[in-house]
Structures are given as structure tokens and as C-alpha cells.
Amino acid sequence: MNVAALSDVKEAMVTSLFSEVPAGIPDPILGVTEAFRADTNPDKVNLGVGVYQDASGKIPVLEAVKRAAAQWAASEDTKTYLPIDGVPGYNTATQELLFGKGSPLLAEKRVATIQTVGGSGALKLGIEFIRRFLGGDTVCLSDPSWENHRVIFEAAGAKVESYPYYDPKTNGLRAAEMLDCLSKLKRNTTVLLHSCCHNPTGVDLDGATWEAIAGICAERGLIPFIDFAYQGFAEGLEKDSAPIRMFAERGLTFFVASSYSKSFGIYRERCGALSAVTGSAKEAANVTSQVKRIVRMIYSSPPSYGAQLVSIVLSSPELRALWERELTEMRERILEMRKLFVSKLGQAIPGRDFSFMLTQRGMFSYSGLSAEVVRELRDRFHIYALETGRICVAALNQKNIDYVVNAIASALKPKS
Ligand code: LMR
């Protein structure tokens, strides 16, 4: 090629490869945090994303996690790849947390568990496995559900439908309609259920409804997929896993996507697990081998750090006890804020009943605030929430609660 031809190539390359790429829409949850970060107002409050903030408004590193990190820093002696299914010991510790140490499922080796990149990674691996091996092309989500559920499942080629769940008129469940809808789903439909602390509403299923769902799933040949991102945030580690253990006792085979983001406060370490409860040790081994192939196809093998910290904490009686105390503290502080919030809202806005929020559990509350009110809170008061009206109660503290309550009272005043 001569010099003149080279300059022709340069001319031809002035059109960017990316000139036709449109701007993406901001993420409905993490986009709110981006806007919050960009806001320089000192009074700003982020009630958007589901992260725990302590009484001083900090997103803390738990003491148990700090101690595990110190141990790990002193003992890590290689940076070679992890096995495809993750840190040895982590998956067993996760199974014990989900199903209980003495569970016959574990003795029979019927659970296939694999370390994942957060709970989202578990959802992704689960749906990829379902699409390949179980013939399921449809996922049914609660209405409403976590915004990213639809995105993850649709991206894997699944058709996404919804079942009735939340009733804005009663601020409660549409249990009968939900059961009716589930009982009409076609075989092999994946049903995404929230084990506790339903995201976004905070409204959980009661034991009888869970039992009815288990019966429908068994009878209709549905694929239960339980999202368990908030273990320990409703009533405690054991009680919160009751639906999962009940499904197992009923002999159902199903998936669980679990996460340590919230319970260990290690959001950025992206640390979760996918568990498949299978019919036999052989099935579990086969499932593990296939999920490992899917991991290899997507990200090859998982990162190490968060899972090492979790393993260290869960295998040390002392650190585990400390972690459980810290988890209890988080749960109790959120509950305290929830009660205070409802009582202060009641005083500031006498005509409106917010007591339904007391029956909601976990980090979130579906507040019933309209998108318009949420926008006003952002624009006038620098308070950030989701436009669906979901607020993160775990972001409230003694210093910001009056400011938030007064802002809501002001935004709800009829405009003259
Ligand atoms: C949330 O719902 O706020 C959290 O689960 C964070 C996220 O990734 O959306």
C-alpha cells in the first residue's frame, strides 16, 4: 500500500463506529444513586437503593467482615484461579445457612450449589440453565417485582409474564388472585418468588399461602425459583428460610438465588450463590457440571475476595456469632426506624393512614407516594426515592427522619 492509499484509509476512518449508538436510559434503581451522588446539597437523603445505612448514615463495613479481611490478608498465598464453582467450603456453608445444618437434603447431597456473581448472577445462571435443560421459556414474576428481574430474564430469551401480588387499594396481598393465576400457568413455567422482604413492596406471603403455592407448583409442574436476597432481615436467619425449607420438605425440586450483599453488607464484592434442590445426589452432580459449563461460557470462573470473607466468618464460631449480632442489630434498627417513620408521618399528616407500613418487612416500603410526589421530593428537598413509591427505610436515621417526614408532608399538601 502506498502513502496516498494510507491517507485514504485515514479519511475513511473518520466516521466513528459508535456514532449511531443511542444513549441508554438510566437504571431505575442505580440511576437514582448516580443522581444522588451528583447532588451537592448537604441535606440530601438516598431512599432509593436497597443498602443498609447505620444510625450515623454510613454504609458500614461489618466488624465480622473487617476481622475476616484481616485474617485473609495475612493468609492469602496465591492468586491463581478459583475452581469454576467457587471457594471450597463456601457452597457447603451456604447450603447450611439456607437449608439448616441437619437437613436430610444435605446428607443426601441433593443440593447443587455454585458461587455466583451476586444474587443477580445466580438469577442469570439459573435462567440460562432452565432455558437449556428444562424447556421453560416463560418466567412469571410478581406484580410488581424487582425491576431487574424482568431485564435479566428477558435478556436470557425468556418471555416474562406476571402474577397478581400487591393491591394498592388495601396495601396488602392479592392472595386469591395470585393463587388462581398460578394454578393456570402452563407446565414448565418458572415462577419467581421472594422468600422474604419482598422487593419492592415489603409485603410478604404468609405460611398458608406459601403452602398453597408449593401445592400448585407440584401439581402444575411449575419451576419454582426463589429469590433470597434478604436472609436475616425479616425475622432472623432460621425463620426467614422457612419457605425454602418447607418446599424442600414437600419434596419439590427448585432453585434458590441467594446473596450475601445485604446480610454481610458486602454489596460491591458481588457474592451470591445458585442452589438447585434436585431429586438425588447423581442429579445434583449432573446439574453442577452443567452450571459450571454455563459459568465458563459467561465469565469463566468467579472472583475470590467476598466469598473468602464469607467462608471465614461462617466457619469461625466467634466471627459467626459476631456477624449474627451485627445482622440482628441491622434488622432491629430498620424496624425501629419503620415504627418511628409511621408514627411521625401520622402526626405530620393526620388525614392519611400509613400504618400499613408496619406490616411490611425488610429494607423496603411501598409507601403509596406517587411518581409526582417522588419527583417533588427530589427537586425541592434532595430526597431520592424510586418513582414507584418504593423507599428504603434502612436509610432513615434520627438525624434525617424529621426532614424526610416534613418534606413528604409538604409534597402531599394539595396545590392551590
Ligand atoms: C435494590 O433493589 O435497590 C437492590 O437490590 C440493589 C439493586 O441492584 O437494584
Coordinates of C-alpha atoms and ligand atoms in Angstrom, one line a residue:
M1 CA 0.0 0.0 0.0
N2 CA 1.5 3.4 -0.9
V3 CA 1.4 6.5 1.2
A4 CA -1.5 8.1 -0.8
A5 CA -3.6 4.9 -0.2
L6 CA -2.9 5.0 3.6
S7 CA -4.2 8.6 3.8
D8 CA -7.4 7.4 2.0
V9 CA -7.9 4.8 4.8
K10 CA -7.5 7.6 7.4
E11 CA -10.1 9.7 5.6
A12 CA -12.4 6.7 5.6
M13 CA -12.0 6.1 9.3
V14 CA -13.2 9.5 10.4
T15 CA -16.7 8.1 10.9
S16 CA -16.8 6.6 14.4
L17 CA -18.0 3.1 14.9
F18 CA -20.1 4.4 17.7
S19 CA -21.8 7.4 16.0
E20 CA -25.2 5.6 15.8
V21 CA -25.2 4.3 19.4
P22 CA -28.1 5.9 21.2
A23 CA -27.9 6.9 24.9
G24 CA -29.1 4.2 27.3
I25 CA -31.8 5.1 29.8
P26 CA -30.5 5.4 33.4
D27 CA -31.1 2.3 35.6
P28 CA -34.4 2.8 37.6
I29 CA -32.6 2.0 40.8
L30 CA -28.8 2.5 40.4
G31 CA -29.5 5.6 38.3
V32 CA -31.1 7.2 41.3
T33 CA -27.9 6.7 43.3
E34 CA -26.0 8.3 40.4
A35 CA -28.2 11.3 40.6
F36 CA -27.9 11.4 44.4
R37 CA -24.1 11.3 44.2
A38 CA -24.1 14.2 41.8
D39 CA -26.3 16.3 44.2
T40 CA -24.2 18.6 46.3
N41 CA -26.9 19.6 48.7
P42 CA -25.8 18.8 52.3
D43 CA -29.4 17.7 53.3
K44 CA -29.7 15.1 50.6
V45 CA -31.1 11.6 51.5
N46 CA -30.9 8.5 49.4
L47 CA -34.1 6.4 50.0
G48 CA -33.6 4.8 46.6
V49 CA -31.2 1.9 46.5
G50 CA -31.6 -1.1 48.9
V51 CA -28.5 -0.7 51.1
Y52 CA -28.3 -0.6 54.9
Q53 CA -27.2 2.7 56.5
D54 CA -26.3 2.8 60.1
A55 CA -27.6 5.3 62.7
S56 CA -25.0 7.9 61.5
G57 CA -26.0 7.5 57.8
K58 CA -22.9 5.4 56.9
I59 CA -23.0 2.2 54.8
P60 CA -20.8 0.3 57.3
V61 CA -18.3 -2.5 56.9
L62 CA -19.4 -5.0 59.5
E63 CA -16.9 -5.8 62.2
A64 CA -17.0 -9.5 61.5
V65 CA -16.2 -8.7 57.9
K66 CA -13.3 -6.5 58.9
R67 CA -11.8 -9.2 61.1
A68 CA -12.2 -11.8 58.4
A69 CA -10.5 -9.4 55.9
A70 CA -7.5 -9.1 58.3
Q71 CA -7.3 -12.9 58.6
W72 CA -7.5 -13.2 54.9
A73 CA -4.9 -10.6 54.2
A74 CA -2.5 -12.5 56.5
S75 CA -3.1 -15.9 55.0
E76 CA -3.7 -15.4 51.2
D77 CA -0.8 -17.0 49.5
T78 CA -1.9 -17.3 45.9
K79 CA -3.9 -15.5 43.2
T80 CA -4.5 -18.5 41.0
Y81 CA -7.9 -19.1 39.6
L82 CA -10.7 -20.4 41.8
P83 CA -12.5 -23.6 40.8
I84 CA -15.4 -22.8 38.5
D85 CA -17.9 -23.4 41.3
G86 CA -16.1 -21.1 43.7
V87 CA -14.3 -21.0 47.0
P88 CA -14.1 -24.5 48.5
G89 CA -16.3 -24.6 51.6
Y90 CA -18.4 -21.6 50.6
N91 CA -21.0 -23.6 48.9
T92 CA -21.5 -26.0 51.8
A93 CA -21.6 -23.1 54.3
T94 CA -24.3 -21.5 52.0
Q95 CA -26.3 -24.7 51.9
E96 CA -26.3 -25.0 55.7
L97 CA -27.5 -21.4 56.0
L98 CA -30.3 -22.0 53.5
F99 CA -31.5 -25.5 54.5
G100 CA -30.2 -26.0 58.0
K101 CA -27.1 -27.9 59.1
G102 CA -29.1 -31.1 59.8
S103 CA -31.2 -31.1 56.6
P104 CA -31.5 -34.6 55.1
L105 CA -31.2 -32.8 51.7
L106 CA -27.5 -32.1 52.6
A107 CA -26.8 -35.5 54.0
E108 CA -28.2 -37.0 50.7
K109 CA -26.2 -34.5 48.7
R110 CA -29.3 -33.5 46.7
V111 CA -28.4 -29.8 46.5
A112 CA -26.2 -28.4 43.8
T113 CA -24.8 -25.1 44.9
I114 CA -22.4 -22.8 43.0
Q115 CA -20.9 -19.5 44.0
T116 CA -22.2 -16.7 41.8
V117 CA -21.5 -13.0 41.0
G118 CA -24.1 -11.6 43.4
G119 CA -27.7 -12.7 43.6
S120 CA -28.1 -11.3 40.1
G121 CA -25.5 -13.8 38.8
A122 CA -27.5 -16.6 40.4
L123 CA -30.6 -15.5 38.6
K124 CA -28.7 -15.3 35.3
L125 CA -27.2 -18.8 35.7
G126 CA -30.5 -20.2 36.8
I127 CA -32.4 -18.9 33.8
E128 CA -29.7 -19.9 31.4
F129 CA -29.8 -23.5 32.9
I130 CA -33.7 -23.5 32.7
R131 CA -33.6 -22.4 29.1
R132 CA -31.1 -25.1 28.1
F133 CA -32.2 -28.1 30.1
L134 CA -35.8 -27.7 31.5
G135 CA -37.6 -26.5 28.4
G136 CA -39.0 -23.5 30.2
D137 CA -39.4 -20.4 28.0
T138 CA -41.6 -18.3 30.3
V139 CA -41.0 -16.7 33.7
C140 CA -43.8 -15.4 35.8
L141 CA -43.0 -12.5 38.2
S142 CA -45.0 -11.0 41.0
D143 CA -46.7 -7.7 40.0
P144 CA -44.6 -5.7 40.9
S145 CA -41.2 -7.2 41.3
W146 CA -37.6 -6.0 41.5
E147 CA -37.1 -4.0 38.3
N148 CA -34.0 -6.0 37.2
H149 CA -35.8 -9.4 37.3
R150 CA -37.5 -8.7 34.0
V151 CA -34.3 -7.4 32.5
I152 CA -32.3 -10.4 33.4
F153 CA -34.9 -13.0 32.3
E154 CA -35.7 -11.2 29.1
A155 CA -32.0 -10.9 28.2
A156 CA -31.8 -14.7 28.5
G157 CA -34.5 -15.0 25.9
A158 CA -37.4 -15.8 28.3
K159 CA -40.9 -14.5 27.9
V160 CA -41.8 -12.6 31.1
E161 CA -45.3 -12.5 32.5
S162 CA -46.7 -11.5 35.9
Y163 CA -49.0 -12.8 38.6
P164 CA -51.1 -10.6 40.7
Y165 CA -49.4 -9.8 44.0
Y166 CA -49.8 -6.3 45.5
D167 CA -53.0 -4.5 45.9
P168 CA -52.5 -0.7 46.1
K169 CA -56.1 -0.3 47.4
T170 CA -55.5 -2.4 50.5
N171 CA -51.7 -2.1 50.6
G172 CA -51.8 -5.9 51.1
L173 CA -51.7 -9.0 49.0
R174 CA -54.0 -10.2 46.2
A175 CA -53.5 -13.8 47.5
A176 CA -56.6 -15.4 46.0
E177 CA -56.0 -13.8 42.5
M178 CA -52.3 -14.8 42.8
L179 CA -53.2 -18.5 43.5
D180 CA -55.8 -18.5 40.8
C181 CA -53.3 -17.2 38.3
L182 CA -50.5 -19.6 39.3
S183 CA -52.9 -22.5 39.1
K184 CA -53.5 -21.7 35.4
L185 CA -49.9 -21.4 34.3
K186 CA -48.6 -23.8 31.7
R187 CA -46.3 -26.6 32.7
N188 CA -42.6 -25.7 33.0
T189 CA -43.3 -22.0 33.6
T190 CA -40.7 -20.6 36.0
V191 CA -42.4 -18.9 39.0
L192 CA -40.1 -16.3 40.6
L193 CA -40.9 -16.0 44.3
H194 CA -39.4 -13.7 47.0
S195 CA -38.6 -15.7 50.1
C196 CA -38.9 -12.7 52.4
C197 CA -38.7 -8.9 52.5
H198 CA -40.4 -8.7 49.1
N199 CA -38.6 -6.2 46.8
P200 CA -40.1 -3.7 46.1
T201 CA -43.3 -3.8 48.3
G202 CA -42.1 -5.2 51.7
V203 CA -45.3 -7.3 51.7
D204 CA -44.6 -11.0 52.3
L205 CA -46.6 -14.2 51.9
D206 CA -47.9 -15.9 54.9
G207 CA -47.3 -19.6 55.7
A208 CA -50.7 -20.8 54.4
T209 CA -50.1 -19.0 51.1
W210 CA -46.7 -20.5 50.7
E211 CA -48.1 -23.9 51.4
A212 CA -50.8 -23.3 48.7
I213 CA -48.1 -22.2 46.2
A214 CA -46.0 -25.3 46.9
G215 CA -49.0 -27.5 46.2
I216 CA -49.8 -25.6 42.9
C217 CA -46.1 -25.8 41.8
A218 CA -46.1 -29.6 42.4
E219 CA -49.4 -30.2 40.7
R220 CA -48.9 -28.0 37.7
G221 CA -45.2 -29.0 37.1
L222 CA -44.0 -25.4 37.5
I223 CA -40.4 -24.4 38.1
P224 CA -40.1 -22.6 41.4
F225 CA -37.2 -20.1 41.5
I226 CA -36.9 -18.5 45.0
D227 CA -35.0 -15.2 45.2
F228 CA -33.5 -15.0 48.7
A229 CA -31.6 -11.7 48.9
Y230 CA -32.5 -10.7 52.4
Q231 CA -32.0 -13.6 54.7
G232 CA -32.0 -12.3 58.3
F233 CA -33.8 -9.0 57.6
A234 CA -37.4 -10.1 58.3
E235 CA -37.3 -12.2 61.4
G236 CA -33.9 -13.9 61.6
L237 CA -31.7 -16.4 59.7
E238 CA -33.7 -19.5 60.5
K239 CA -37.2 -18.1 60.3
D240 CA -36.6 -16.3 57.0
S241 CA -35.6 -19.6 55.3
A242 CA -38.9 -21.3 56.4
P243 CA -40.5 -21.2 52.9
I244 CA -37.4 -22.7 51.3
R245 CA -37.2 -25.5 53.9
M246 CA -41.0 -26.1 53.5
F247 CA -40.6 -26.5 49.7
A248 CA -37.7 -29.0 50.4
E249 CA -39.8 -30.9 52.9
R250 CA -42.6 -31.2 50.4
G251 CA -40.2 -33.0 48.1
L252 CA -40.2 -30.2 45.5
T253 CA -37.3 -29.7 43.2
F254 CA -36.5 -26.0 42.7
F255 CA -33.9 -23.2 42.5
V256 CA -32.7 -20.6 45.1
A257 CA -30.8 -17.5 44.2
S258 CA -29.2 -16.2 47.4
S259 CA -27.0 -13.3 48.2
Y260 CA -24.6 -12.0 50.8
S261 CA -24.7 -8.4 49.6
K262 CA -27.2 -7.3 52.3
S263 CA -26.6 -9.8 55.1
F264 CA -22.9 -9.2 55.1
G265 CA -23.0 -5.7 53.8
I266 CA -20.6 -6.7 51.0
Y267 CA -22.5 -5.2 48.1
R268 CA -19.6 -4.4 45.9
E269 CA -17.9 -7.8 46.3
R270 CA -20.8 -9.4 44.3
C271 CA -21.2 -12.5 46.3
G272 CA -24.1 -14.9 45.9
A273 CA -25.0 -18.5 45.1
L274 CA -27.3 -20.5 42.9
S275 CA -28.7 -23.7 44.6
A276 CA -30.7 -26.3 42.8
V277 CA -32.6 -28.7 45.0
T278 CA -32.6 -31.9 43.0
G279 CA -34.0 -35.4 43.3
S280 CA -30.8 -37.3 44.0
A281 CA -27.0 -37.0 44.5
K282 CA -26.5 -38.0 40.9
E283 CA -28.9 -35.3 39.6
A284 CA -27.1 -32.7 41.8
A285 CA -23.7 -33.7 40.4
N286 CA -25.1 -33.5 36.8
V287 CA -26.7 -30.1 37.4
T288 CA -23.4 -28.8 39.0
S289 CA -21.4 -30.0 36.0
Q290 CA -23.8 -28.2 33.6
V291 CA -24.0 -25.0 35.5
K292 CA -20.1 -25.0 35.6
R293 CA -20.2 -25.1 31.8
I294 CA -22.5 -22.1 31.7
V295 CA -20.2 -20.2 34.1
R296 CA -17.3 -20.9 31.8
M297 CA -19.3 -19.6 28.9
I298 CA -20.1 -16.3 30.6
Y299 CA -17.3 -15.3 33.0
S300 CA -15.1 -18.4 33.2
S301 CA -14.7 -18.6 37.0
P302 CA -15.8 -16.4 39.9
P303 CA -13.9 -13.7 41.9
S304 CA -12.5 -14.7 45.2
Y305 CA -12.5 -12.0 47.8
G306 CA -16.1 -11.7 49.1
A307 CA -16.6 -15.5 49.1
Q308 CA -13.4 -15.9 51.1
L309 CA -14.6 -13.4 53.7
V310 CA -18.0 -15.1 54.0
S311 CA -16.3 -18.5 54.3
I312 CA -14.0 -17.3 57.1
V313 CA -16.9 -15.8 59.0
L314 CA -19.2 -18.8 58.6
S315 CA -16.5 -21.3 59.6
S316 CA -15.3 -19.4 62.7
P317 CA -17.7 -19.8 65.7
E318 CA -16.5 -16.5 67.1
L319 CA -16.9 -14.5 63.9
R320 CA -20.2 -16.1 63.1
A321 CA -21.6 -15.1 66.5
L322 CA -20.4 -11.6 65.9
W323 CA -21.9 -11.5 62.4
E324 CA -25.2 -12.8 63.7
R325 CA -25.2 -10.0 66.4
E326 CA -24.5 -7.4 63.7
L327 CA -27.2 -8.7 61.5
T328 CA -29.7 -8.6 64.3
E329 CA -28.7 -5.0 65.0
M330 CA -29.3 -4.1 61.4
R331 CA -32.7 -5.7 61.4
E332 CA -33.7 -4.1 64.7
R333 CA -32.6 -0.7 63.7
I334 CA -34.6 -0.8 60.4
L335 CA -37.7 -1.9 62.4
E336 CA -37.2 0.9 64.9
M337 CA -37.0 3.4 62.0
R338 CA -40.0 1.9 60.4
K339 CA -42.1 2.4 63.5
L340 CA -40.8 5.9 64.1
F341 CA -41.4 6.8 60.5
V342 CA -45.0 5.7 60.6
S343 CA -45.7 7.4 63.9
K344 CA -44.1 10.7 62.7
L345 CA -45.9 10.6 59.4
G346 CA -49.2 10.0 61.3
Q347 CA -48.5 13.2 63.4
A348 CA -47.4 15.3 60.4
I349 CA -50.2 14.2 58.0
P350 CA -53.2 13.5 60.2
G351 CA -55.6 12.7 57.3
R352 CA -53.6 9.9 55.9
D353 CA -53.1 6.4 57.3
F354 CA -49.5 5.0 57.0
S355 CA -50.0 2.1 59.4
F356 CA -49.9 -0.5 56.6
M357 CA -46.2 0.1 56.5
L358 CA -45.9 -1.6 59.9
T359 CA -46.9 -5.0 58.3
Q360 CA -44.2 -4.6 55.6
R361 CA -40.8 -6.3 56.3
G362 CA -37.2 -5.7 55.4
M363 CA -35.5 -2.7 53.9
F364 CA -38.3 -1.6 51.7
S365 CA -41.6 0.0 52.0
Y366 CA -44.1 0.6 49.2
S367 CA -45.1 4.0 50.5
G368 CA -48.0 4.7 48.2
L369 CA -46.3 8.0 47.2
S370 CA -47.0 8.9 43.6
A371 CA -44.3 9.4 41.0
E372 CA -45.2 13.1 41.0
V373 CA -44.6 13.4 44.8
V374 CA -41.3 11.4 44.5
R375 CA -40.1 13.9 41.8
E376 CA -41.1 16.8 44.0
L377 CA -39.2 15.3 46.9
R378 CA -36.1 15.1 44.7
D379 CA -36.4 18.5 43.1
R380 CA -37.4 20.5 46.2
F381 CA -35.9 18.6 49.0
H382 CA -33.0 16.5 47.5
I383 CA -34.6 13.3 48.8
Y384 CA -34.3 10.4 46.4
A385 CA -36.7 7.5 46.1
L386 CA -38.0 5.3 43.3
E387 CA -40.8 6.6 41.1
T388 CA -42.8 3.5 42.0
G389 CA -43.0 4.9 45.6
R390 CA -40.6 2.4 47.0
I391 CA -38.5 3.8 49.7
C392 CA -35.6 2.3 51.6
V393 CA -36.4 2.5 55.3
A394 CA -32.9 1.4 56.1
A395 CA -31.7 4.8 55.0
L396 CA -33.6 6.7 57.7
N397 CA -31.9 7.8 61.0
Q398 CA -32.6 10.1 63.9
K399 CA -30.9 13.0 62.1
N400 CA -32.8 12.8 58.8
I401 CA -36.2 11.4 59.7
D402 CA -37.9 14.7 60.6
Y403 CA -36.5 16.3 57.4
V404 CA -37.9 13.4 55.3
V405 CA -41.3 13.4 57.1
N406 CA -41.7 17.2 56.8
A407 CA -40.8 17.0 53.1
I408 CA -43.4 14.3 52.5
A409 CA -46.0 16.3 54.4
S410 CA -45.2 19.4 52.3
A411 CA -45.2 17.4 49.0
L412 CA -48.5 15.9 49.8
K413 CA -50.2 19.2 50.6
P414 CA -52.9 20.0 47.9
K415 CA -51.5 22.5 45.5
S416 CA -53.6 25.7 45.4
Ligands
LMR1 C1 -32.3 -2.7 45.2 O1 -33.3 -3.2 44.8 O2 -32.2 -1.5 45.5 C2 -31.0 -3.5 45.3 O3 -31.3 -4.9 45.2 C3 -29.9 -3.0 44.5 C4 -30.1 -3.3 43.1 O4 -29.1 -3.8 42.5 O5 -31.1 -3.0 42.5

